Each structure stands twice: as structure tokens, then as C-alpha cells.
Amino acid sequence: MHKLLVKTTLKNYNVYVGDNSLEEFRKNLSANHSKVLFLIDKNVFKKCLKIINKILPASKDYHHIIIECSEKNKSIKTVEKVCKYLSNNKFDRKSVLVSIGGGVLGDVTGFCASIYMRGIKCYQIPTTILSAVDGSVGGKTGINFNGIKNLIGTFYQPDGVFVETEFFKTLPRREVISGIGELVKYALIIPKLYNFFLEEIKKIYLNREVSIEVIITSLKIKSEIVNKDEKEETGLRKILNLGHTFAHGFESASDYKLTHGKAVFYGIICALLISERLGLIDNKIITQFLNDFGFINREKFVNQLDTQKIINFMKSDKKNFNGTINLVLVSKSGILTDIPIKEKAVFTTIEKFKKMFG
Ligand SMILES: NC(=O)c1ccc[n+]([C@@H]2O[C@H](COP(=O)([O-])OP(=O)(O)OC[C@H]3O[C@@H](n4cnc5c(N)ncnc54)[C@H](O)[C@@H]3O)[C@@H](O)[C@H]2O)c1
């Protein structure tokens, strides 16, 4: 088992990865708390009951709710349901919320924990590759609102993260590939680890082999960035948003038919194309990237998405300022953030991207 200490201004916490991480969860839970509410993803409950049955009795006074998880349910309605349960069952300030699910449930759980009684303890047990290598750490919580992704949310760090890779065995293939999207991001953010991530991604794609090393390396990169800029104030943390403004546009315009990770992968390609258009990188970087990662399967329906609709969603992204689309781009000297881009350039880039997939 590996342990990683995440340091933030308000709280330090440990991430445990691998064998015995759930044993660590039990030890953590035995500390000073009253009731425990487990929020469990419905698919995880169905497919991973054996592991779940080992987790639940970790606490004497535990409750659980099964939640059907999708972007549509990452909503104020789900938050209301959880908060009502907490209130009706007299959960107090020493209560604990635990997420057993992917990034959707992790974001909802963190948000509920941050607002109930002005904040209660929260633990994350991620069950998707995507949430294990990214979403479970860093303290961004949120829900979709008014048709806009992650519009409402808080910065609220968990009290511990416990990654049990057994969960990944039941993931549908599309969710395995979705996890890859966020890993591709790390390959570009830390160029000296490009080949490491490329090889690890191939292993995941071909054999579903998710090494402890790739999880720890990803979370280490993320936690070091979060440690320096927890609330995205200096701009450093924004580099983690590479590809994400395009991704939110693609996801929303597809009515969430496209998974988050796949949308991030496409968003990264668009960010590279626009970076080239602005002369920030040479075309050979894109050629190399597509040669290396071109094996990731393509979703033909993306071509049918309306470009203006994608842009309209991108315009609602909270990273924008004064109505202008602000992007994270790639340059020869590293990742650039907050680059305002004209709508026409975004339009042309998306059209070019679609032609590449035609
Ligand atoms: N807070 C953050 O820093 C952060 C970072 C990245 C992504 N996110 C958010 O995470 C979400 C995406 O997360 P995700 O990709 O985990 O999606 P998800 O939570 O929707 O899970 C994907 C699908 O897999 C199913 N599933 C989960 N675990 C399973 C398992 N072990 N076996 C079988 N099925 C399983 C779920 O029921 C769901 O249908 C997005 O909403 C994104 O905005 C948040």
C-alpha cells in the first residue's frame, strides 16, 4: 500500500492506494465521529457488493443511500435528498459523509459535506479510474445547475482518500477509456513524464492494467499544484483545466452522451490545434501527439454535434471573464492559462477537429 500526504492551507490529509487502503479507512473511521452516511453509486452497489460489505460495517452507527449517478443527477435535487436525509436522521456536526463512487458522486458528496451544518467530515472512496487519478483529491466540489456544468460548488478538502483498485474490474470499457482522458492531461502538463504516461495509458487501454505508480504519480502532481494554489487564485491550478473548457462544451452539447474523460481528450486536441494556430507550438507536436495517442477510439457522433451549440456552452464556462472565452493552451515553454480567444477562432478550431474525425 502507498500513502501520499496532501497538504492544503486548511487541512492535510492522506491518500492511501492499493492493498489495505480500505483497512486504513476503517482505522480512520474509528476516530472521533458520530453517525456515518455512505453515499453509494447504484452501479457500484450492484456490481461491487462484496467489497462494499467489507466497508460498511467499519462504523457502528452507519446509514447508506444508493444514488443513481449521472451528470443529470449531479444536481441540486440530489443535494437536497442527501441533506434531507442527514437532517431527518439527526446527523450532527461530528457526522461523516463517505462517497463510494466515481467523480459525479465524489463531487456531490464533497459539496453536501461542505454545506451541511457549515461543514462535516468527508471521505472519498473512488471507484472509477478517473476519480482515482484526479477528482477525489484537490477539494473541488460541485453540481451542475441551470444547464451549466459545475456552476455551483465549493472548495472543500476531504479528510482522507482511499483507492482500492479492485473496483476498476467492473468498470464498463467506456469508463476505462474515460479515465484515460485526465491522464493524457498530466502527460502534457509535465513533459518529462510524457513517455511514462503514454506507456501507462497504453497498458490501461489494452489490458485494463492500472498501476499503483500511475495513480500515485498523478495524485502527486495534482496535490503539489493544489498545495501552491488551492483556490485557483494565482493561476497555477488552472493548468489542470487543460482541454476542459472545450470538454464542457462537448459534454453538454452531446447531452452527456460523451463521457467526461473522452471530452477532455477531445478538448486537449482542440487546445493543441488552437495553440498551433496562434504560433505557440509547431505542427509537429500535434502530429506526434496524434501518432502517440491516436489509438484511443473515436466517437463518430461528435461530428454531428452543432459547433455553435458547443461554443454556447463554452461561453457559460466559469473560467471565462467579461464574456470572452478564456483557454488553457500549450506553448513551447509550458502551459499558458487565461488566454482570451475570439469566438471565430474557437469555431474554426472545432470545425477542423471534426474534419480530422470525419
Ligand atoms: N472535483 C474534481 O476535481 C473533479 C476532477 C475531475 C472530474 N470531476 C468530475 O467527475 C465526473 C466524472 O467522473 P467519472 O468519470 O468517475 O464519472 P461517474 O461518476 O459518472 O461514473 C461513470 C459511470 O461508471 C459507473 N461506475 C462507477 N464506478 C463503477 C465501478 N467500480 N464499476 C462499475 N461501474 C461503475 C457509474 O455508475 C457511472 O455510470 C464529472 O462530473 C467531472 O466533472 C471532478
CSV table of C-alpha atoms and ligand atoms in Angstrom, one decimal:
chain,number,residue,atom,x,y,z
A,1,MET,CA,0.0,0.0,0.0
A,2,HIS,CA,1.2,3.5,-0.8
A,3,LYS,CA,0.5,6.6,1.2
A,4,LEU,CA,0.6,10.2,0.0
A,5,LEU,CA,0.2,13.3,2.2
A,6,VAL,CA,-1.8,16.1,0.6
A,7,LYS,CA,-1.1,19.5,2.1
A,8,THR,CA,-3.5,22.4,1.9
A,9,THR,CA,-4.0,25.6,3.8
A,10,LEU,CA,-6.9,24.4,5.8
A,11,LYS,CA,-6.2,20.7,6.1
A,12,ASN,CA,-3.7,18.0,5.5
A,13,TYR,CA,-4.9,14.5,4.6
A,14,ASN,CA,-3.7,11.2,3.4
A,15,VAL,CA,-4.4,9.3,0.2
A,16,TYR,CA,-4.0,5.5,0.5
A,17,VAL,CA,-3.6,3.5,-2.7
A,18,GLY,CA,-3.6,-0.3,-3.1
A,19,ASP,CA,-4.0,-3.3,-0.9
A,20,ASN,CA,-5.1,-2.5,2.7
A,21,SER,CA,-6.3,1.0,1.8
A,22,LEU,CA,-9.7,0.0,3.0
A,23,GLU,CA,-8.2,-1.2,6.2
A,24,GLU,CA,-6.8,2.3,6.6
A,25,PHE,CA,-10.3,3.6,6.0
A,26,ARG,CA,-11.6,1.5,8.9
A,27,LYS,CA,-8.9,2.9,11.2
A,28,ASN,CA,-9.7,6.5,10.1
A,29,LEU,CA,-13.3,6.0,10.8
A,30,SER,CA,-12.8,4.6,14.2
A,31,ALA,CA,-11.7,8.1,15.2
A,32,ASN,CA,-13.9,10.7,16.9
A,33,HIS,CA,-17.2,10.8,15.0
A,34,SER,CA,-20.9,10.2,15.5
A,35,LYS,CA,-23.0,8.9,12.6
A,36,VAL,CA,-21.7,7.9,9.2
A,37,LEU,CA,-23.7,8.2,5.9
A,38,PHE,CA,-22.3,6.3,3.0
A,39,LEU,CA,-23.4,7.6,-0.4
A,40,ILE,CA,-23.1,4.7,-2.8
A,41,ASP,CA,-23.3,4.8,-6.6
A,42,LYS,CA,-26.1,2.5,-7.8
A,43,ASN,CA,-23.9,0.6,-10.3
A,44,VAL,CA,-21.2,0.1,-7.7
A,45,PHE,CA,-23.7,-1.2,-5.2
A,46,LYS,CA,-24.9,-3.7,-7.8
A,47,LYS,CA,-21.5,-4.8,-9.1
A,48,CYS,CA,-19.2,-4.5,-6.1
A,49,LEU,CA,-21.4,-5.6,-3.2
A,50,LYS,CA,-18.6,-7.9,-1.9
A,51,ILE,CA,-16.2,-5.0,-1.4
A,52,ILE,CA,-19.0,-2.7,-0.1
A,53,ASN,CA,-20.0,-5.3,2.5
A,54,LYS,CA,-16.4,-5.1,3.8
A,55,ILE,CA,-16.5,-1.3,4.0
A,56,LEU,CA,-19.9,-0.6,5.6
A,57,PRO,CA,-19.5,-2.2,9.0
A,58,ALA,CA,-16.5,0.0,9.6
A,59,SER,CA,-18.7,2.1,11.7
A,60,LYS,CA,-21.2,1.2,14.4
A,61,ASP,CA,-23.8,3.8,13.5
A,62,TYR,CA,-23.9,3.7,9.8
A,63,HIS,CA,-26.5,4.5,7.2
A,64,HIS,CA,-26.4,4.3,3.4
A,65,ILE,CA,-28.2,5.8,0.5
A,66,ILE,CA,-27.9,4.4,-3.1
A,67,ILE,CA,-27.6,7.1,-5.7
A,68,GLU,CA,-28.2,6.8,-9.4
A,69,CYS,CA,-25.2,8.6,-10.7
A,70,SER,CA,-25.1,10.6,-14.0
A,71,GLU,CA,-24.4,14.2,-14.9
A,72,LYS,CA,-28.1,14.8,-14.9
A,73,ASN,CA,-28.3,13.7,-11.2
A,74,LYS,CA,-25.3,15.8,-10.3
A,75,SER,CA,-27.9,18.3,-9.3
A,76,ILE,CA,-29.5,20.4,-6.6
A,77,LYS,CA,-32.2,17.7,-6.3
A,78,THR,CA,-29.7,15.1,-5.2
A,79,VAL,CA,-28.1,17.5,-2.8
A,80,GLU,CA,-31.5,18.2,-1.3
A,81,LYS,CA,-32.2,14.5,-1.0
A,82,VAL,CA,-28.9,13.9,0.9
A,83,CYS,CA,-29.3,17.0,3.2
A,84,LYS,CA,-32.9,16.0,4.0
A,85,TYR,CA,-31.7,12.5,4.9
A,86,LEU,CA,-29.0,14.0,7.2
A,87,SER,CA,-31.4,16.3,8.8
A,88,ASN,CA,-34.3,13.8,9.2
A,89,ASN,CA,-31.9,11.3,10.8
A,90,LYS,CA,-30.4,13.8,13.1
A,91,PHE,CA,-26.9,13.8,11.8
A,92,ASP,CA,-24.8,16.3,13.8
A,93,ARG,CA,-21.6,18.2,13.3
A,94,LYS,CA,-19.5,15.2,14.2
A,95,SER,CA,-21.1,13.1,11.5
A,96,VAL,CA,-19.2,11.9,8.5
A,97,LEU,CA,-20.1,11.5,4.8
A,98,VAL,CA,-18.4,8.9,2.7
A,99,SER,CA,-18.6,8.7,-1.1
A,100,ILE,CA,-18.3,5.2,-2.7
A,101,GLY,CA,-18.5,6.0,-6.4
A,102,GLY,CA,-17.0,7.9,-9.3
A,103,GLY,CA,-16.4,11.6,-9.9
A,104,VAL,CA,-20.1,12.5,-10.0
A,105,LEU,CA,-20.8,11.1,-6.6
A,106,GLY,CA,-17.5,12.4,-5.2
A,107,ASP,CA,-18.4,16.0,-6.3
A,108,VAL,CA,-21.9,15.7,-4.8
A,109,THR,CA,-20.6,14.2,-1.6
A,110,GLY,CA,-18.0,16.8,-1.1
A,111,PHE,CA,-20.5,19.6,-1.8
A,112,CYS,CA,-23.0,18.2,0.7
A,113,ALA,CA,-20.3,17.8,3.3
A,114,SER,CA,-19.2,21.4,2.8
A,115,ILE,CA,-22.6,22.9,3.3
A,116,TYR,CA,-24.3,20.7,5.9
A,117,MET,CA,-24.1,22.4,9.3
A,118,ARG,CA,-21.4,24.6,7.7
A,119,GLY,CA,-19.1,21.6,7.1
A,120,ILE,CA,-18.8,18.0,8.3
A,121,LYS,CA,-16.1,15.4,7.7
A,122,CYS,CA,-15.9,13.7,4.3
A,123,TYR,CA,-14.1,10.7,3.0
A,124,GLN,CA,-13.6,9.7,-0.6
A,125,ILE,CA,-13.5,6.1,-1.9
A,126,PRO,CA,-13.2,6.5,-5.7
A,127,THR,CA,-14.4,3.6,-7.8
A,128,THR,CA,-13.6,4.9,-11.3
A,129,ILE,CA,-10.1,5.4,-12.7
A,130,LEU,CA,-10.9,9.0,-13.5
A,131,SER,CA,-11.9,9.8,-9.9
A,132,ALA,CA,-8.9,7.8,-8.5
A,133,VAL,CA,-6.3,9.7,-10.6
A,134,ASP,CA,-8.0,13.1,-10.3
A,135,GLY,CA,-11.4,14.0,-8.9
A,136,SER,CA,-11.0,12.5,-5.4
A,137,VAL,CA,-8.1,14.8,-4.5
A,138,GLY,CA,-7.9,18.6,-4.5
A,139,GLY,CA,-11.2,19.7,-2.9
A,140,LYS,CA,-13.2,21.0,-5.8
A,141,THR,CA,-16.8,20.0,-5.2
A,142,GLY,CA,-19.9,20.9,-7.3
A,143,ILE,CA,-23.1,20.2,-9.1
A,144,ASN,CA,-24.5,21.2,-12.5
A,145,PHE,CA,-27.0,23.9,-12.4
A,146,ASN,CA,-29.2,25.7,-15.0
A,147,GLY,CA,-27.7,23.5,-17.7
A,148,ILE,CA,-24.2,24.6,-16.9
A,149,LYS,CA,-21.6,22.1,-15.7
A,150,ASN,CA,-20.2,22.6,-12.2
A,151,LEU,CA,-21.8,26.0,-11.9
A,152,ILE,CA,-22.4,25.7,-8.1
A,153,GLY,CA,-19.7,24.4,-5.8
A,154,THR,CA,-17.2,24.9,-3.1
A,155,PHE,CA,-13.5,24.3,-2.3
A,156,TYR,CA,-13.7,21.7,0.4
A,157,GLN,CA,-11.0,19.2,1.1
A,158,PRO,CA,-11.8,15.6,2.1
A,159,ASP,CA,-10.4,14.1,5.3
A,160,GLY,CA,-9.0,11.1,3.5
A,161,VAL,CA,-9.0,9.3,0.2
A,162,PHE,CA,-8.8,5.5,-0.1
A,163,VAL,CA,-8.2,4.0,-3.5
A,164,GLU,CA,-9.0,0.2,-3.9
A,165,THR,CA,-8.1,-0.8,-7.4
A,166,GLU,CA,-10.4,-3.9,-7.2
A,167,PHE,CA,-13.2,-1.6,-8.0
A,168,PHE,CA,-11.9,-1.0,-11.5
A,169,LYS,CA,-12.5,-4.6,-12.5
A,170,THR,CA,-16.2,-4.0,-13.0
A,171,LEU,CA,-15.9,-0.7,-14.9
A,172,PRO,CA,-17.5,-0.7,-18.4
A,173,ARG,CA,-14.9,-0.2,-21.2
A,174,ARG,CA,-16.2,3.3,-22.0
A,175,GLU,CA,-15.4,4.4,-18.3
A,176,VAL,CA,-12.0,2.8,-18.5
A,177,ILE,CA,-11.3,5.0,-21.6
A,178,SER,CA,-12.8,8.0,-19.9
A,179,GLY,CA,-10.2,7.7,-17.1
A,180,ILE,CA,-7.5,7.9,-19.7
A,181,GLY,CA,-8.6,11.5,-20.7
A,182,GLU,CA,-7.5,13.0,-17.5
A,183,LEU,CA,-4.2,11.1,-17.6
A,184,VAL,CA,-3.4,12.5,-21.1
A,185,LYS,CA,-3.6,15.9,-19.4
A,186,TYR,CA,-0.8,15.1,-17.0
A,187,ALA,CA,1.4,13.8,-19.9
A,188,LEU,CA,1.3,17.3,-21.4
A,189,ILE,CA,1.5,19.3,-18.2
A,190,ILE,CA,4.7,17.5,-17.1
A,191,PRO,CA,6.7,17.0,-20.3
A,192,LYS,CA,9.4,14.9,-18.7
A,193,LEU,CA,6.7,12.4,-17.7
A,194,TYR,CA,5.2,12.3,-21.3
A,195,ASN,CA,6.6,8.8,-22.1
A,196,PHE,CA,5.7,7.4,-18.7
A,197,PHE,CA,2.1,8.4,-19.0
A,198,LEU,CA,1.9,7.3,-22.7
A,199,GLU,CA,3.1,3.8,-21.7
A,200,GLU,CA,0.8,3.6,-18.6
A,201,ILE,CA,-2.2,4.8,-20.8
A,202,LYS,CA,-1.5,2.0,-23.3
A,203,LYS,CA,-1.4,-0.6,-20.5
A,204,ILE,CA,-4.8,0.7,-19.2
A,205,TYR,CA,-6.3,0.9,-22.7
A,206,LEU,CA,-5.1,-2.6,-23.8
A,207,ASN,CA,-5.2,-4.6,-20.6
A,208,ARG,CA,-7.0,-2.5,-18.0
A,209,GLU,CA,-3.8,-2.5,-16.0
A,210,VAL,CA,-3.9,0.4,-13.7
A,211,SER,CA,-0.6,0.6,-11.8
A,212,ILE,CA,-0.3,2.0,-8.3
A,213,GLU,CA,2.5,4.1,-9.7
A,214,VAL,CA,0.3,5.9,-12.3
A,215,ILE,CA,-2.3,6.7,-9.6
A,216,ILE,CA,0.3,8.0,-7.1
A,217,THR,CA,2.2,10.0,-9.8
A,218,SER,CA,-1.0,11.6,-11.0
A,219,LEU,CA,-2.2,12.5,-7.5
A,220,LYS,CA,1.3,13.7,-6.5
A,221,ILE,CA,1.3,16.2,-9.5
A,222,LYS,CA,-2.2,17.3,-8.6
A,223,SER,CA,-1.6,17.7,-4.9
A,224,GLU,CA,1.6,19.7,-5.4
A,225,ILE,CA,-0.2,22.1,-7.7
A,226,VAL,CA,-3.2,22.3,-5.3
A,227,ASN,CA,-0.8,22.9,-2.4
A,228,LYS,CA,0.6,26.0,-4.2
A,229,ASP,CA,-2.8,27.4,-5.5
A,230,GLU,CA,-5.7,25.7,-3.6
A,231,LYS,CA,-8.4,28.0,-4.9
A,232,GLU,CA,-7.1,28.8,-8.4
A,233,GLU,CA,-6.1,32.3,-7.3
A,234,THR,CA,-2.6,32.6,-8.7
A,235,GLY,CA,-3.4,30.8,-12.0
A,236,LEU,CA,-1.1,27.8,-11.3
A,237,ARG,CA,-4.0,25.4,-10.6
A,238,LYS,CA,-5.7,26.5,-13.9
A,239,ILE,CA,-3.1,24.4,-15.8
A,240,LEU,CA,-5.1,21.4,-14.6
A,241,ASN,CA,-8.0,22.7,-16.7
A,242,LEU,CA,-6.2,22.0,-20.0
A,243,GLY,CA,-8.8,20.9,-22.5
A,244,HIS,CA,-11.7,21.4,-20.0
A,245,THR,CA,-13.5,24.4,-21.5
A,246,PHE,CA,-13.8,22.6,-24.8
A,247,ALA,CA,-14.7,19.4,-22.9
A,248,HIS,CA,-17.6,21.0,-21.0
A,249,GLY,CA,-18.9,22.3,-24.4
A,250,PHE,CA,-18.6,18.8,-26.0
A,251,GLU,CA,-20.2,17.1,-23.0
A,252,SER,CA,-23.1,19.4,-22.6
A,253,ALA,CA,-23.8,19.7,-26.4
A,254,SER,CA,-23.8,15.9,-26.6
A,255,ASP,CA,-26.3,15.8,-23.7
A,256,TYR,CA,-23.7,13.9,-21.7
A,257,LYS,CA,-23.6,11.1,-24.2
A,258,LEU,CA,-19.8,11.7,-24.3
A,259,THR,CA,-18.0,10.8,-21.1
A,260,HIS,CA,-16.1,13.5,-19.2
A,261,GLY,CA,-12.7,11.9,-19.8
A,262,LYS,CA,-13.3,11.4,-23.5
A,263,ALA,CA,-14.5,15.0,-23.8
A,264,VAL,CA,-11.3,16.1,-22.0
A,265,PHE,CA,-9.2,14.1,-24.5
A,266,TYR,CA,-11.0,15.9,-27.4
A,267,GLY,CA,-10.7,19.2,-25.6
A,268,ILE,CA,-6.9,18.7,-25.4
A,269,ILE,CA,-6.7,18.1,-29.1
A,270,CYS,CA,-8.7,21.3,-29.7
A,271,ALA,CA,-6.4,23.2,-27.3
A,272,LEU,CA,-3.3,21.9,-29.2
A,273,LEU,CA,-4.9,23.0,-32.5
A,274,ILE,CA,-5.6,26.5,-31.3
A,275,SER,CA,-2.1,26.7,-29.8
A,276,GLU,CA,-0.7,25.9,-33.2
A,277,ARG,CA,-3.0,28.4,-34.8
A,278,LEU,CA,-1.5,31.1,-32.5
A,279,GLY,CA,2.0,30.0,-33.3
A,280,LEU,CA,2.6,28.8,-29.7
A,281,ILE,CA,3.7,25.3,-30.8
A,282,ASP,CA,4.8,23.7,-34.1
A,283,ASN,CA,2.6,21.4,-36.1
A,284,LYS,CA,4.9,18.5,-35.4
A,285,ILE,CA,3.8,18.5,-31.8
A,286,ILE,CA,0.3,17.8,-32.8
A,287,THR,CA,1.4,15.2,-35.3
A,288,GLN,CA,3.4,13.5,-32.6
A,289,PHE,CA,0.6,13.7,-30.1
A,290,LEU,CA,-1.9,12.2,-32.6
A,291,ASN,CA,0.6,9.4,-33.5
A,292,ASP,CA,1.1,8.6,-29.9
A,293,PHE,CA,-2.5,8.8,-28.6
A,294,GLY,CA,-4.3,8.1,-31.9
A,295,PHE,CA,-5.1,4.6,-30.7
A,296,ILE,CA,-7.8,6.0,-28.4
A,297,ASN,CA,-11.1,5.2,-30.2
A,298,ARG,CA,-13.2,7.9,-31.8
A,299,GLU,CA,-16.8,8.6,-31.3
A,300,LYS,CA,-18.3,9.3,-34.7
A,301,PHE,CA,-21.3,11.1,-33.3
A,302,VAL,CA,-19.1,14.0,-32.2
A,303,ASN,CA,-19.0,15.1,-35.9
A,304,GLN,CA,-22.8,15.6,-35.7
A,305,LEU,CA,-22.7,18.0,-32.7
A,306,ASP,CA,-23.6,21.5,-33.6
A,307,THR,CA,-20.4,23.7,-33.4
A,308,GLN,CA,-22.3,26.8,-32.3
A,309,LYS,CA,-24.1,24.8,-29.6
A,310,ILE,CA,-20.7,23.6,-28.3
A,311,ILE,CA,-19.5,27.2,-28.3
A,312,ASN,CA,-22.6,28.5,-26.5
A,313,PHE,CA,-21.9,26.0,-23.6
A,314,MET,CA,-18.2,27.1,-23.6
A,315,LYS,CA,-19.3,30.7,-23.2
A,316,SER,CA,-21.0,29.7,-19.9
A,317,ASP,CA,-17.8,28.2,-18.5
A,318,LYS,CA,-16.9,29.8,-15.2
A,319,LYS,CA,-13.3,30.2,-16.3
A,320,ASN,CA,-14.3,33.0,-18.7
A,321,PHE,CA,-14.1,36.6,-17.9
A,322,ASN,CA,-16.2,39.5,-19.3
A,323,GLY,CA,-18.0,37.2,-21.7
A,324,THR,CA,-14.7,36.2,-23.5
A,325,ILE,CA,-13.7,32.5,-23.8
A,326,ASN,CA,-10.5,32.0,-21.8
A,327,LEU,CA,-8.5,29.0,-22.6
A,328,VAL,CA,-5.6,27.0,-21.2
A,329,LEU,CA,-3.1,26.5,-24.1
A,330,VAL,CA,0.2,24.7,-24.7
A,331,SER,CA,3.3,26.6,-25.7
A,332,LYS,CA,7.0,25.6,-26.3
A,333,SER,CA,7.8,27.0,-22.8
A,334,GLY,CA,4.9,25.3,-21.0
A,335,ILE,CA,1.2,25.6,-20.3
A,336,LEU,CA,-0.4,29.1,-20.5
A,337,THR,CA,-3.6,30.0,-18.7
A,338,ASP,CA,-6.3,32.7,-19.1
A,339,ILE,CA,-5.7,33.2,-22.8
A,340,PRO,CA,-8.7,35.1,-24.3
A,341,ILE,CA,-9.7,33.7,-27.6
A,342,LYS,CA,-12.1,35.1,-30.2
A,343,GLU,CA,-15.2,33.1,-30.9
A,344,LYS,CA,-14.4,32.8,-34.6
A,345,ALA,CA,-11.1,31.1,-33.8
A,346,VAL,CA,-12.8,28.7,-31.5
A,347,PHE,CA,-15.4,27.9,-34.2
A,348,THR,CA,-12.8,27.3,-36.9
A,349,THR,CA,-10.8,25.0,-34.5
A,350,ILE,CA,-13.8,22.9,-33.6
A,351,GLU,CA,-14.7,22.5,-37.3
A,352,LYS,CA,-11.1,21.5,-38.0
A,353,PHE,CA,-11.2,19.0,-35.2
A,354,LYS,CA,-14.4,17.5,-36.6
A,355,LYS,CA,-12.8,17.1,-40.1
A,356,MET,CA,-10.0,15.2,-38.5
A,357,PHE,CA,-12.6,12.7,-37.2
A,358,GLY,CA,-14.6,12.7,-40.4
B,1,LIG,N1,-13.6,17.6,-8.3
B,1,LIG,C1,-12.7,17.4,-9.2
B,1,LIG,O1,-11.6,17.9,-9.1
B,1,LIG,C2,-13.0,16.7,-10.5
B,1,LIG,C3,-12.0,16.3,-11.4
B,1,LIG,C4,-12.3,15.6,-12.5
B,1,LIG,C5,-13.6,15.2,-12.8
B,1,LIG,N2,-14.6,15.6,-11.9
B,1,LIG,C6,-16.0,15.3,-12.2
B,1,LIG,O2,-16.1,13.9,-12.2
B,1,LIG,C7,-17.2,13.5,-13.0
B,1,LIG,C8,-16.7,12.3,-13.9
B,1,LIG,O3,-16.3,11.2,-13.0
B,1,LIG,P1,-16.4,9.7,-13.5
B,1,LIG,O4,-15.7,9.6,-14.8
B,1,LIG,O5,-15.9,8.9,-12.4
B,1,LIG,O6,-17.9,9.5,-13.8
B,1,LIG,P2,-19.2,8.9,-13.0
B,1,LIG,O7,-19.1,9.2,-11.6
B,1,LIG,O8,-20.4,9.4,-13.7
B,1,LIG,O9,-19.0,7.3,-13.2
B,1,LIG,C9,-19.1,6.8,-14.5
B,1,LIG,C10,-20.0,5.6,-14.6
B,1,LIG,O10,-19.4,4.5,-14.0
B,1,LIG,C11,-20.2,3.9,-13.1
B,1,LIG,N3,-19.3,3.3,-12.1
B,1,LIG,C12,-18.6,3.9,-11.2
B,1,LIG,N4,-17.8,3.0,-10.5
B,1,LIG,C13,-18.0,1.8,-11.1
B,1,LIG,C14,-17.5,0.5,-10.9
B,1,LIG,N5,-16.5,0.3,-10.0
B,1,LIG,N6,-18.0,-0.5,-11.6
B,1,LIG,C15,-18.9,-0.3,-12.5
B,1,LIG,N7,-19.5,0.9,-12.8
B,1,LIG,C16,-19.0,2.0,-12.1
B,1,LIG,C17,-21.1,5.0,-12.6
B,1,LIG,O11,-22.3,4.5,-12.1
B,1,LIG,C18,-21.3,5.8,-13.9
B,1,LIG,O12,-22.3,5.2,-14.7
B,1,LIG,C19,-17.5,14.7,-13.8
B,1,LIG,O13,-18.8,15.2,-13.3
B,1,LIG,C20,-16.4,15.7,-13.6
B,1,LIG,O14,-16.9,17.0,-13.6
B,1,LIG,C21,-14.3,16.3,-10.8
